[in-house]
């Protein structure tokens, strides 16, 4: 069985406050893109779960979200001796703010549910996913979604934005720790966090209005807000450089950092203009040591393809 695990970008990431569980209360808009990892599953009779990867720098031990997803699913199915060999082909850069690890975990849940014939509903898989990481439910469903709560509460946006494309850039030698980025945000801005559910809901309402796609075609694309960019950009040269180059690209609508970074992207009206802008800036990007991709918006999340 082969399953595709797409990356995501953040079209909005707003830290609303601090939750009882120590996580941050978020209001986000996440978007799947067609940069994707793939997982190949083959059966094994000895009841073991094994993972190999074409990227030797990635841990394939029990801490990998694919292994955690497989173990959780097997436990929930009554602890039967279900085995699998998984081979992961990595395309999504690691530690990049693109939810690569979460999407791999999400793909493992969806694929193994079918591979082992467990019959869990999608909603149940999303709930299991949220126990492993805040972004897993989004990665299962994908497309364009509001993500509230820790990031696990989804509300779909009608997707009439499928012609949009991005240029995505990342320094291959730089990664950012997500807990560090949230920790820095709390340190710098924690005192001004909203305190009540009513104030959280007010911000969610404003975001629902702002990302009403039919209004967007009249008003133009919203300026992208990423609160983590406010703490990551000042101390990460690669982010500053990426944003500078992206902003200079012809026909770009808007640019921002994704998630906790360091990857950054610019949005273009269509794939051709993104490709053209990337080609024109390739020398500049290469001399800045940045790797770049041209990607389309994708209307879905993880998908079993064979
Ligand atoms: O849920 P996930 O494992 O992706 O979160 C990684 C880390 O990011 C958490 O341990 C936490 O430090 C931070 N985080 C947070 N609030 C969220 C999501 C993540 O503080 N809503």
Coordinates of N, CA, C and O in Angstrom, one line a residue, residues 44 54 80 119 195-196 284:
X44 N 4.2 -7.9 7.5 CA 5.2 -8.8 8.0 C 4.4 -9.7 9.0 O 3.5 -9.3 9.7
X54 N 14.5 7.0 3.6 CA 15.6 7.3 2.7 C 16.5 8.5 3.2 O 17.5 8.8 2.6
X80 N -3.9 -6.5 19.2 CA -3.6 -7.7 18.3 C -2.2 -7.7 17.8 O -1.6 -6.6 17.7
X119 N -11.3 -0.6 10.4 CA -12.6 -0.1 10.3 C -12.9 1.1 11.2 O -14.1 1.4 11.5
X195 N -7.7 36.2 27.9 CA -7.9 35.4 29.1 C -9.1 34.6 29.1 O -9.3 33.6 29.8
X196 N -10.1 35.0 28.3 CA -11.4 34.4 28.4 C -11.9 33.7 27.1 O -11.5 34.1 26.0
X284 N 19.8 34.2 -7.1 CA 19.7 34.9 -5.9 C 19.5 33.9 -4.7 O 20.2 34.0 -3.7

